[in-house]
Short mmCIF file of C-alpha atoms in Angstrom, two decimals:
data_model
loop_
_atom_site.label_atom_id
_atom_site.label_comp_id
_atom_site.label_asym_id
_atom_site.label_seq_id
_atom_site.Cartn_x
_atom_site.Cartn_y
_atom_site.Cartn_z
CA MET A 1 -0.12 0.00 0.05
CA GLY A 2 1.41 3.53 -0.93
CA ILE A 3 2.14 6.00 -3.40
CA HIS A 4 4.56 6.42 -6.63
CA ALA A 5 5.99 9.87 -5.59
CA ASN A 6 8.09 12.37 -7.74
CA TRP A 7 11.06 11.85 -5.71
CA VAL A 8 13.36 14.97 -5.30
CA TYR A 9 16.87 15.05 -4.04
CA THR A 10 18.48 17.76 -1.97
CA GLN A 11 21.35 18.62 0.50
CA ALA A 12 20.65 17.74 4.28
CA PHE A 13 22.25 18.74 7.13
CA ASP A 14 23.13 16.34 10.25
CA GLU A 15 23.35 18.77 13.34
CA LYS A 16 25.08 16.05 15.60
CA GLU A 17 27.62 14.82 13.19
CA ASN A 18 27.86 18.44 11.42
CA LEU A 19 28.12 17.10 7.71
CA THR A 20 25.93 17.60 4.83
CA PHE A 21 24.62 14.46 2.80
CA LYS A 22 22.43 13.97 -0.47
CA ILE A 23 19.09 12.38 0.27
CA ALA A 24 15.78 12.10 -1.36
CA GLY A 25 12.09 12.97 0.03
CA ALA A 26 8.51 12.68 -1.23
CA GLU A 27 8.02 16.64 -0.07
CA THR A 28 9.37 19.30 1.66
CA ILE A 29 7.80 20.53 4.85
CA VAL A 30 8.23 24.03 5.58
CA PRO A 31 7.20 26.94 7.90
CA PRO A 32 3.70 28.75 7.51
CA ALA A 33 5.55 32.14 6.97
CA THR A 34 8.47 33.93 5.56
CA SER A 35 8.60 36.45 7.24
CA CYS A 36 8.80 37.04 10.95
CA THR A 37 5.11 37.36 12.86
CA ARG A 38 6.22 38.50 16.33
CA ALA A 39 5.39 41.97 17.35
CA GLY A 40 8.42 44.52 17.13
CA CYS A 41 9.66 42.79 14.12
CA ASN A 42 7.82 44.50 11.33
CA SER A 43 7.42 41.07 9.35
CA ALA A 44 11.19 40.88 8.95
CA THR A 45 12.24 38.67 6.40
CA LEU A 46 13.30 35.38 7.58
CA SER A 47 16.57 33.70 6.43
CA GLU A 48 19.18 30.74 7.63
CA LYS A 49 17.16 28.13 5.77
CA ARG A 50 17.98 24.91 7.63
CA THR A 51 16.91 21.64 5.79
CA VAL A 52 17.23 18.19 7.76
CA GLU A 53 16.07 14.59 7.03
CA ALA A 54 12.73 13.35 8.48
CA ARG A 55 10.24 10.68 8.37
CA LEU A 56 6.41 11.18 8.03
CA TYR A 57 4.32 8.32 9.09
CA THR A 58 0.73 8.43 7.23
CA LEU A 59 -2.22 6.61 7.28
CA ARG A 60 -2.96 5.68 3.58
CA ARG A 61 0.78 6.72 1.94
CA GLY A 62 3.00 4.70 4.53
CA ILE A 63 6.11 6.01 5.82
CA LEU A 64 7.70 8.41 3.57
CA PRO A 65 11.29 10.14 3.48
CA ILE A 66 11.05 13.84 3.74
CA PHE A 67 12.83 17.17 3.90
CA SER A 68 12.21 19.46 7.10
CA GLN A 69 12.80 22.98 6.81
CA SER A 70 13.01 26.04 9.37
CA LEU A 71 13.74 29.71 8.86
CA TYR A 72 15.31 32.13 11.50
CA CYS A 73 14.64 35.62 12.15
CA ARG A 74 17.97 37.51 13.07
CA HIS A 75 15.83 40.49 14.58
CA CYS A 76 14.15 38.41 17.63
CA HIS A 77 16.36 35.42 17.52
CA THR A 78 13.44 32.92 16.56
CA ARG A 79 13.26 30.04 14.58
CA TYR A 80 10.22 28.81 12.82
CA TYR A 81 9.45 25.40 12.18
CA HIS A 82 6.14 23.59 10.29
CA ASN A 83 4.16 23.38 13.97
CA TYR A 84 5.99 25.97 16.20
CA SER A 85 8.64 28.64 16.68
CA VAL A 86 11.40 28.78 19.29
CA GLN A 87 12.84 31.81 20.56
CA GLU A 88 16.69 32.15 21.44
CA ALA A 89 16.83 28.40 21.52
CA HIS A 90 20.08 28.27 23.03
CA ASN A 91 18.41 29.30 26.44
CA PRO A 92 17.65 26.35 28.81
CA ALA A 93 14.07 27.52 29.27
CA ALA A 94 13.13 28.04 25.74
CA GLN A 95 9.96 27.09 24.80
CA ARG A 96 8.18 25.90 21.53
CA GLU A 97 5.23 27.97 20.78
CA TYR A 98 2.72 26.28 18.59
CA TYR A 99 0.88 28.51 15.87
CA SER A 100 -2.61 29.44 17.00
CA THR A 101 -4.20 28.24 13.87
CA GLU A 102 -5.87 25.05 12.86
CA ILE A 103 -4.16 21.73 13.89
CA PRO A 104 -1.68 20.84 11.35
CA ASN A 105 -2.00 18.34 8.89
CA TYR A 106 1.59 17.15 9.95
CA ILE A 107 2.35 17.18 13.39
CA HIS A 108 5.82 17.40 14.48
CA VAL A 109 6.37 14.69 16.99
CA PHE A 110 10.10 14.19 17.62
CA GLU A 111 12.76 15.78 15.93
CA SER A 112 12.95 13.86 13.04
CA CYS A 113 9.12 12.28 13.06
CA TYR A 114 6.41 13.74 11.61
CA VAL A 115 2.68 12.23 11.91
CA GLU A 116 -0.10 12.87 9.91
CA ARG A 117 -3.18 14.30 11.56
CA ALA A 118 -5.37 11.37 10.10
CA LEU A 119 -3.07 8.93 11.51
CA CYS A 120 -3.16 10.55 14.77
CA VAL A 121 -7.19 9.72 15.08
CA TYR A 122 -6.52 6.56 13.95
CA PHE A 123 -4.40 5.88 16.86
CA GLU A 124 -6.55 7.30 19.09
CA THR A 125 -9.75 5.52 17.98
CA GLN A 126 -7.58 2.33 18.40
CA LEU A 127 -6.82 3.18 21.74
CA CYS A 128 -10.46 4.18 22.60
CA LEU A 129 -12.64 1.67 20.86
CA SER A 130 -10.31 -1.75 20.88
CA HIS A 131 -8.44 -0.72 23.79
CA ALA A 132 -5.28 -1.54 21.64
CA THR A 133 -1.98 -0.98 23.51
CA SER A 134 0.58 1.65 21.61
CA GLY A 135 2.88 -1.25 21.13
CA GLY A 136 0.15 -3.39 19.25
CA ILE A 137 -0.96 -0.41 17.15
CA ALA A 138 2.62 -0.21 16.27
CA ARG A 139 2.89 -3.54 15.13
CA VAL A 140 -0.08 -3.65 13.06
CA TYR A 141 1.01 -0.33 11.29
CA ASN A 142 4.29 -1.79 10.55
CA CYS A 143 2.95 -4.85 9.21
CA VAL A 144 0.10 -3.37 6.99
CA LEU A 145 0.19 0.47 6.59
CA ALA A 146 3.70 1.35 7.10
CA HIS A 147 4.85 0.47 3.13
CA THR A 148 5.32 2.75 0.16
CA SER A 149 5.63 1.42 -3.39
CA GLU A 150 9.04 3.04 -3.97
CA ASP A 151 11.87 4.44 -1.89
CA PRO A 152 15.13 5.41 -3.26
CA SER A 153 16.29 7.16 -0.22
CA ALA A 154 19.42 6.04 1.41
CA SER A 155 18.11 7.51 4.72
CA ARG A 156 20.00 6.45 8.25
CA LEU A 157 16.60 7.04 10.03
CA LYS A 158 14.47 3.94 11.26
CA ASP A 159 11.40 3.20 9.13
CA GLU A 160 9.29 1.26 11.57
CA LEU A 161 6.81 2.98 14.04
CA ALA A 162 7.54 2.37 17.71
CA GLY A 163 5.04 2.21 20.32
CA ASP A 164 6.47 5.71 21.96
CA LEU A 165 5.71 7.49 19.11
CA VAL A 166 2.34 6.20 18.94
CA LEU A 167 1.65 7.81 22.66
CA ASP A 168 3.51 11.01 21.97
CA SER A 169 1.20 11.27 18.71
CA PHE A 170 -1.82 10.61 20.84
CA PHE A 171 -0.73 13.06 23.52
CA LEU A 172 0.57 15.94 21.48
CA HIS A 173 -2.61 15.77 18.90
CA ALA A 174 -4.84 15.82 21.87
CA LEU A 175 -3.15 19.11 23.70
CA LEU A 176 -3.35 20.96 20.21
CA ARG A 177 -7.02 19.99 20.03
CA ASP A 178 -7.68 20.90 23.41
CA LYS A 179 -5.61 24.46 23.26
CA ARG A 180 -7.50 24.99 19.94
CA HIS A 181 -11.10 24.30 21.48
CA ARG A 182 -10.20 26.36 24.76
CA GLY A 183 -8.78 29.19 22.76
CA LEU A 184 -5.25 28.79 24.10
CA VAL A 185 -1.91 28.67 22.73
CA LEU A 186 0.39 25.47 23.60
CA LYS A 187 3.92 26.08 24.93
CA LEU A 188 6.30 23.12 25.32
CA PRO A 189 9.80 23.20 26.75
CA HIS A 190 12.40 23.13 23.85
CA HIS A 191 14.95 21.21 25.94
CA GLY A 192 15.01 18.28 28.26
CA HIS A 193 13.91 14.60 27.71
CA GLN A 194 10.91 13.60 25.32
CA ASN A 195 9.24 11.47 28.13
CA HIS A 196 8.91 14.59 30.25
CA ARG A 197 8.04 17.57 27.39
CA PHE A 198 4.33 17.06 27.72
CA ASP A 199 4.31 17.01 31.82
CA GLU A 200 3.52 20.54 32.22
CA ALA A 201 0.77 20.99 30.04
CA LEU A 202 -1.01 17.33 30.70
CA ALA A 203 -0.97 18.38 34.10
CA LYS A 204 -2.64 21.85 33.52
CA ARG A 205 -5.49 19.86 31.74
CA ASN A 206 -5.75 17.38 34.38
CA TYR A 207 -6.49 20.44 36.97
CA PHE A 208 -8.83 21.91 34.29
CA MET A 209 -10.60 18.49 34.04
CA VAL A 210 -11.59 17.76 37.74
CA GLY A 211 -15.07 17.87 38.20
CA THR A 212 -16.90 19.94 35.47
CA GLY A 213 -13.83 20.10 32.88
CA GLN A 214 -15.16 17.24 30.56
CA GLU A 215 -16.78 18.93 27.34
CA MET A 216 -19.78 16.98 27.62
CA TRP A 217 -20.30 17.35 31.29
CA ALA A 218 -23.31 19.85 30.54
CA HIS A 219 -24.71 17.08 28.13
CA THR A 220 -28.39 16.78 27.83
CA CYS A 221 -30.62 14.64 25.76
CA ASN A 222 -34.07 13.10 25.31
CA ARG A 223 -32.61 9.81 26.73
CA CYS A 224 -31.18 11.12 30.05
CA THR A 225 -33.45 14.37 30.47
CA LYS A 226 -37.53 13.86 30.60
CA MET A 227 -40.51 15.75 30.78
CA TYR A 228 -43.22 14.53 33.03
CA GLN A 229 -46.82 16.24 34.32
CA GLY A 230 -46.98 16.96 38.03
CA ALA A 231 -50.01 16.26 40.17
CA ASP A 232 -50.84 20.21 39.74
CA GLY A 233 -51.04 19.44 36.35
CA ASN A 234 -47.67 21.48 35.50
CA TRP A 235 -44.71 20.10 33.29
CA TYR A 236 -41.37 19.56 35.00
CA ARG A 237 -37.94 18.77 33.68
CA MET A 238 -36.37 15.64 35.22
CA ALA A 239 -32.80 14.46 34.32
CA ALA A 240 -31.07 11.73 35.90
CA GLY A 241 -27.60 9.89 35.98
CA VAL A 242 -25.75 6.83 37.44
CA HIS A 243 -22.48 6.97 39.43
CA ASP A 244 -20.41 3.74 40.41
CA GLY A 245 -16.86 2.58 40.94
CA VAL A 246 -14.65 0.60 38.26
CA THR A 247 -11.60 -1.11 39.31
CA VAL A 248 -8.84 0.91 36.89
CA ARG A 249 -6.02 1.61 39.09
CA HIS A 250 -2.45 3.18 38.93
CA VAL A 251 0.76 2.76 41.54
CA ALA A 252 0.44 5.06 44.65
CA CYS A 253 2.10 5.70 47.80
CA SER A 254 2.02 2.93 50.03
CA VAL A 255 0.55 5.48 53.18
CA HIS A 256 -3.20 4.68 53.25
CA ASP A 257 -5.31 7.24 51.02
CA CYS A 258 -2.20 9.60 50.41
CA LYS A 259 -2.78 10.96 46.79
CA GLU A 260 0.80 13.17 46.44
CA ALA A 261 2.21 11.52 43.28
CA LEU A 262 5.44 9.16 43.11
CA LEU A 263 8.73 10.47 41.67
CA SER A 264 9.17 7.05 39.93
CA GLN A 265 6.47 4.14 39.11
CA ARG A 266 8.94 1.79 41.14
CA ASP A 267 8.83 3.72 44.45
CA LEU A 268 6.53 2.67 47.48
CA PHE A 269 6.11 5.71 49.14
CA CYS A 270 6.03 9.35 47.84
CA TYR A 271 8.48 12.06 48.62
CA SER A 272 6.69 13.26 51.63
CA HIS A 273 6.64 9.98 53.35
CA ARG A 274 9.89 8.72 52.01
CA ASP A 275 11.40 8.00 55.42
CA LEU A 276 9.11 5.30 56.14
CA LEU A 277 11.40 3.24 53.82
CA LYS A 278 13.65 3.22 56.88
CA VAL A 279 10.94 1.78 58.99
CA CYS A 280 9.73 -1.87 59.44
CA CYS A 281 6.73 -2.63 57.08
CA ILE A 282 4.83 -4.23 59.39
CA ARG A 283 1.74 -2.52 60.15
CA GLY A 284 1.73 -1.12 63.91
CA CYS A 285 5.47 -1.71 64.04
CA ASP A 286 7.71 1.76 64.66
CA GLU A 287 11.18 -0.34 64.53
CA VAL A 288 13.82 0.85 62.34
CA ALA A 289 14.24 -1.91 59.40
CA GLU A 290 17.28 -3.92 58.96
CA SER A 291 19.79 -2.99 56.48
CA GLY A 292 19.17 -4.94 53.28
CA TYR A 293 15.63 -5.78 54.36
CA ARG A 294 12.37 -4.11 54.52
CA THR A 295 11.46 -5.39 58.38
CA CYS A 296 13.01 -5.47 61.77
CA THR A 297 14.86 -8.19 63.30
CA GLU A 298 11.78 -9.66 64.89
CA PRO A 299 11.49 -13.21 63.71
CA THR A 300 7.74 -13.26 63.15
CA HIS A 301 8.45 -10.11 60.82
CA ARG A 302 11.13 -11.32 59.07
CA ALA A 303 9.12 -14.26 58.29
CA PHE A 304 6.30 -12.34 57.05
CA GLN A 305 8.98 -11.06 54.32
CA THR A 306 10.32 -14.53 53.73
CA ALA A 307 7.26 -15.85 53.09
CA ALA A 308 6.15 -13.24 50.70
CA GLU A 309 9.13 -13.54 48.79
CA GLN A 310 9.09 -16.94 48.50
CA LYS A 311 5.28 -16.73 46.72
CA ASN A 312 7.13 -15.31 43.66
CA THR A 313 9.80 -18.08 43.36
CA ALA A 314 9.06 -20.98 40.99
CA ILE A 315 10.20 -23.47 44.07
CA GLY A 316 8.53 -23.77 47.10
CA PRO A 317 9.87 -22.37 50.75
CA ASN A 318 13.71 -22.88 51.61
CA ASN A 319 14.03 -24.15 47.75
CA GLY A 320 13.49 -27.68 48.47
CA LEU A 321 16.91 -28.03 50.13
CA GLU A 322 15.56 -28.95 53.87
CA GLU A 323 12.87 -29.07 56.09
CA PRO A 324 12.08 -25.73 57.81
CA SER A 325 12.59 -25.98 61.59
CA ALA A 326 10.06 -25.89 64.22
CA ALA A 327 11.03 -22.70 65.54
CA ALA A 328 10.91 -21.33 61.91
CA GLU A 329 7.42 -23.06 60.89
CA ALA A 330 6.14 -21.36 64.04
CA ASP A 331 7.34 -17.94 63.32
CA VAL A 332 6.02 -18.23 59.42
CA GLN A 333 2.09 -19.48 61.23
CA SER A 334 2.44 -16.38 63.62
CA SER A 335 3.71 -14.21 60.47
CA LEU A 336 0.42 -15.43 58.66
CA ARG A 337 -1.70 -13.44 61.02
CA LEU A 338 0.33 -10.07 60.38
CA LYS A 339 -0.50 -7.10 57.79
CA GLY A 340 2.23 -5.26 56.14
CA ARG A 341 3.03 -4.07 52.59
CA LEU A 342 6.35 -5.14 50.79
CA TYR A 343 5.46 -4.12 47.36
CA ARG A 344 3.95 -1.28 45.44
CA ASN A 345 0.63 0.29 46.55
CA TRP A 346 -2.46 0.69 44.06
CA THR A 347 -5.33 3.27 44.11
CA HIS A 348 -8.84 1.42 44.84
CA ASN A 349 -10.77 2.46 41.95
CA GLU A 350 -11.76 5.16 39.34
CA GLN A 351 -15.51 6.91 40.10
CA LEU A 352 -17.53 7.50 37.09
CA PHE A 353 -20.97 9.90 36.95
CA VAL A 354 -22.51 8.54 33.51
CA ARG A 355 -25.96 10.32 32.02
CA CYS A 356 -28.46 7.40 31.50
CA CYS A 357 -27.71 7.80 27.78
CA GLY A 358 -24.13 6.61 28.32
CA VAL A 359 -22.23 9.80 28.24
CA ILE A 360 -19.80 10.12 30.98
CA ILE A 361 -19.43 13.41 32.43
CA SER A 362 -17.16 13.12 35.17
CA ARG A 363 -14.62 11.06 36.65
CA ALA A 364 -12.28 10.87 40.05
CA THR A 365 -9.63 8.84 41.43
CA PHE A 366 -10.43 6.98 44.91
CA PHE A 367 -7.51 6.24 46.85
CA GLY A 368 -8.11 4.34 49.95
CA SER A 369 -11.55 2.86 49.58
CA GLU A 370 -14.93 3.87 47.99
CA GLY A 371 -16.14 4.79 51.09
CA VAL A 372 -19.67 6.95 51.10
CA SER A 373 -17.55 10.36 52.23
CA GLY A 374 -15.80 10.17 48.91
CA VAL A 375 -18.65 9.60 46.97
CA ASN A 376 -20.09 12.75 48.98
CA THR A 377 -17.00 14.96 47.74
CA PHE A 378 -16.92 13.32 44.12
CA LEU A 379 -20.45 14.21 43.62
CA LYS A 380 -20.10 17.99 45.33
CA ALA A 381 -17.32 18.26 42.42
CA THR A 382 -19.47 17.07 39.44
CA PHE A 383 -22.50 19.19 40.80
CA PRO A 384 -21.01 22.64 42.46
CA PRO A 385 -23.02 24.87 44.15
CA ARG A 386 -22.20 27.54 41.60
CA PHE A 387 -24.15 25.70 39.53
CA PRO A 388 -27.18 24.82 41.35
CA LYS A 389 -29.41 23.54 38.43
CA SER A 390 -26.82 21.11 37.39
CA LEU A 391 -27.87 19.04 40.06
CA PRO A 392 -29.84 15.90 38.83
CA SER A 393 -33.45 15.20 39.83
CA TYR A 394 -32.58 11.26 40.30
CA ILE A 395 -28.73 9.83 41.11
CA PHE A 396 -28.77 6.00 40.83
CA TYR A 397 -26.06 4.40 43.17
CA ASP A 398 -25.58 0.86 44.40
CA ASN A 399 -24.95 2.20 47.73
CA ASN A 400 -27.53 5.04 48.03
CA CYS A 401 -29.00 3.44 50.89
CA GLN A 402 -25.52 3.85 52.95
CA PHE A 403 -24.69 6.99 51.26
CA LEU A 404 -28.05 8.94 52.38
CA LYS A 405 -27.62 7.51 55.85
CA HIS A 406 -24.25 9.22 55.74
CA LEU A 407 -25.81 12.20 54.70
CA ARG A 408 -28.48 12.32 57.18
CA HIS A 409 -25.60 11.69 60.11
CA ILE A 410 -23.68 14.44 59.27
CA GLY A 411 -26.20 16.90 58.68
CA ASP A 412 -25.69 17.48 54.87
CA THR A 413 -28.73 18.87 53.13
CA TYR A 414 -27.03 19.29 49.65
CA PHE A 415 -28.93 16.32 48.03
CA ASP A 416 -32.09 17.21 49.73
CA SER A 417 -33.74 17.92 46.51
CA VAL A 418 -32.54 14.87 44.69
CA GLY A 419 -33.84 11.47 44.64
CA LEU A 420 -31.57 8.95 45.54
CA PRO A 421 -32.62 5.63 44.31
CA VAL A 422 -30.57 2.22 44.15
CA ASP A 423 -30.29 1.44 40.48
CA VAL A 424 -32.74 -1.36 39.30
CA PHE A 425 -30.25 -4.09 38.96
CA HIS A 426 -28.31 -3.67 42.33
CA PHE A 427 -31.76 -3.35 43.89
CA ASN A 428 -33.18 -6.44 42.59
CA CYS A 429 -29.87 -8.50 43.48
CA LYS A 430 -28.43 -6.99 46.50
CA HIS A 431 -31.01 -5.16 48.73
CA THR A 432 -33.23 -7.22 50.85
CA ILE A 433 -36.97 -6.58 51.80
CA ARG A 434 -35.79 -6.85 55.52
CA ASP A 435 -33.73 -3.74 54.98
CA ALA A 436 -36.54 -0.92 55.76
CA PHE A 437 -34.30 2.22 55.67
CA CYS A 438 -33.54 0.98 51.83
CA GLN A 439 -37.03 0.11 50.94
CA ILE A 440 -38.67 3.15 52.46
CA ASN A 441 -35.78 5.55 51.00
CA CYS A 442 -34.14 4.14 47.70
CA ASN A 443 -36.33 1.62 46.50
CA PRO A 444 -36.71 3.11 42.60
CA ALA A 445 -40.49 1.71 42.38
CA ARG A 446 -41.41 4.45 45.30
CA PHE A 447 -40.00 7.09 42.91
CA LYS A 448 -43.80 6.96 40.20
CA GLU A 449 -42.09 9.31 38.03
CA LEU A 450 -39.31 6.80 37.15
CA ILE A 451 -42.14 4.40 35.49
CA GLY A 452 -43.80 5.55 32.40
CA ALA A 453 -47.35 5.02 31.16
CA ASP A 454 -46.22 1.43 29.72
CA GLY A 455 -44.91 0.23 33.05
CA LYS A 456 -41.38 0.50 31.87
CA TRP A 457 -38.76 2.52 33.49
CA VAL A 458 -38.10 5.78 32.24
CA PHE A 459 -34.19 5.89 32.61
CA ASN A 460 -31.29 3.35 31.95
CA SER A 461 -30.20 2.96 35.29
CA SER A 462 -27.64 0.16 34.18
CA ALA A 463 -25.79 2.80 32.30
CA ALA A 464 -22.64 3.01 34.56
CA GLU A 465 -22.41 -0.83 34.71
CA GLN A 466 -22.42 -0.63 30.83
CA ALA A 467 -19.49 2.07 30.50
CA ASN A 468 -17.81 0.24 33.42
CA VAL A 469 -17.20 -2.62 30.87
CA TRP A 470 -16.04 -0.75 28.41
CA PHE A 471 -13.84 1.51 31.05
CA GLY A 472 -12.35 -1.12 32.74
CA LYS A 473 -10.40 -2.91 29.89
CA PHE A 474 -8.16 0.15 30.21
CA GLN A 475 -6.22 -1.31 33.11
CA ASN A 476 -3.68 -3.15 30.98
CA VAL A 477 -3.28 -0.35 29.04
CA VAL A 478 -2.62 2.43 31.67
CA GLN A 479 -1.13 0.26 34.78
CA ASP A 480 2.38 1.55 34.02
CA MET A 481 1.90 4.91 33.09
CA PRO A 482 2.91 7.99 35.32
CA VAL A 483 -0.01 9.54 36.97
CA ILE A 484 0.20 12.50 34.77
CA ARG A 485 -0.19 10.76 31.67
CA TYR A 486 -2.65 8.15 33.41
CA ASN A 487 -5.02 10.69 34.19
CA PHE A 488 -4.93 12.74 30.75
CA PHE A 489 -5.48 9.42 28.82
CA LEU A 490 -8.34 8.08 30.79
CA ASP A 491 -10.18 11.73 30.66
CA GLU A 492 -9.20 11.77 27.05
CA MET A 493 -10.63 8.13 26.36
CA ILE A 494 -13.84 9.19 27.59
CA ALA A 495 -13.97 12.48 25.64
CA ILE A 496 -13.51 10.49 22.56
CA ARG A 497 -16.21 8.02 23.31
CA ASN A 498 -18.97 10.72 24.59
CA ARG A 499 -18.27 12.34 20.84
CA GLU A 500 -19.16 8.88 19.10
CA ILE A 501 -22.29 8.57 21.62
CA VAL A 502 -23.56 12.06 20.91
CA LYS A 503 -23.09 11.48 17.13
CA ASP A 504 -25.38 8.23 17.64
CA LEU A 505 -27.96 10.09 19.58
CA THR A 506 -27.80 12.91 17.03
CA ALA A 507 -28.53 10.27 14.25
CA GLN A 508 -31.31 8.66 16.26
CA GLY A 509 -33.20 11.87 16.69
CA GLN A 510 -32.43 12.39 20.43
CA GLY A 511 -31.61 16.03 20.36
CA PRO A 512 -28.22 16.05 22.33
CA HIS A 513 -26.96 19.26 23.30
CA LEU A 514 -25.14 21.38 26.04
CA LEU A 515 -27.20 23.30 28.61
CA SER A 516 -26.12 26.93 29.08
CA GLU A 517 -23.92 28.10 31.35
CA GLU A 518 -26.77 30.92 32.53
CA PHE A 519 -29.10 28.13 32.86
CA LEU A 520 -26.96 26.24 35.20
CA ARG A 521 -26.36 28.78 37.33
CA GLY A 522 -30.14 29.50 37.50
CA THR A 523 -29.93 32.89 36.06
CA SER A 524 -31.64 32.26 32.43
CA LEU A 525 -34.86 30.26 31.44
CA SER A 526 -32.93 29.29 28.04
CA SER A 527 -31.14 26.02 28.36
CA ILE A 528 -29.46 25.49 25.06
CA ALA A 529 -25.65 25.86 24.43
CA THR A 530 -23.50 25.41 21.71
CA MET A 531 -22.11 21.90 20.90
#
């Protein structure tokens, strides 16, 4: 699969080896302007053209050898590339400032690698809908899509697509789209390791996404919002959603419920708790750990570590060389009753809030447990006081009876206007008729508005369970990602899936749209906002 290109030969410059050599390329990628666009330069003519060899990864034309050119402004010391400009590139703090126009067709990901935007869309679609790994996507591309019909170039660059390039293409394309959507300019460090080039930009977007940041947060449609006629004869708007936890996790500090990020994926503790590495890992023991061990010298504590380590060996205890002594066996048996942590800790789950049409509007990481106090915090972040009309009429949750007890115990009235039924599936399976509190307050059948004239449920209260099936498959994809990339990746997967769901809802005539900010603040009767 490929094209027959009109190959052009040119002189290319190798900056590392400081030499010029002759190569062939399918096309030349150039800066978008020939004069400086910075204020104060008065459109100074750009000069000092530099041509380097690069690779262009495309969806339909395979991997092409290309030329990448840059131009320089001597007045403000800015070098212009195809996607971005860099002022005073010699400065360690220099930044790549991306042009605030449309997302480019060719995205400059690595120094010598461009990726076609259509291919970036292909990558993110595979990641989202097929739950493919970056390495798997790269292998399929190299086998099926990478080849051109002809390549006379004697290039020294790699021809194969790597998994790292797949992920970096995904992150950079998503950042460019996000900045364009919010009318901002993307800036990335020009120097430093490629693995951390996106970190600051990703972290800023992650902070923005907390609570109400998803682009479909204000979503409504005929599937998740209904109109019903009250006893007074008036018509009322009724919206509903479901929240639930799903086991997708990342490594975390071994101190319970600590939310500080680890410096390395291999660390057991965050920076603030790093001194705990010197303390015995057995819960309740404050003795200093012996050098080379994670426990103190107490025999039962040492036996705990030994037994845990032997679980990871192919041969049983003592490697089959001799029978353990009675005292050693007693220590092992005593150690089984101890609790401690020798290996990496993981977060508890991801919590999703899903509209009954399937659109996911919010996500949060629960670190220590799925406690009802954490659920309270999550829901208030999703439906904050500044948007009083964002609160749904009904929130389905499989543990709403305990959540409601918690609210009443602490005197919290925030959700007094919201019905809190248990979702239909879990109520029928797990909530018994003997639980009077649940039957009176959380039985979905007691909320008459939830049952239509045909006797069927008005809302799909299993929307979260269905979303969890899709979301849970990302565990193998994200488990080794640093937390900054983990959060960005999952939020972006949700956004991509939401767009597909909204396309389907539109095709089905369900009228999906976004509620206006004025309506959500309670300052306007108009609920329509632009999608």
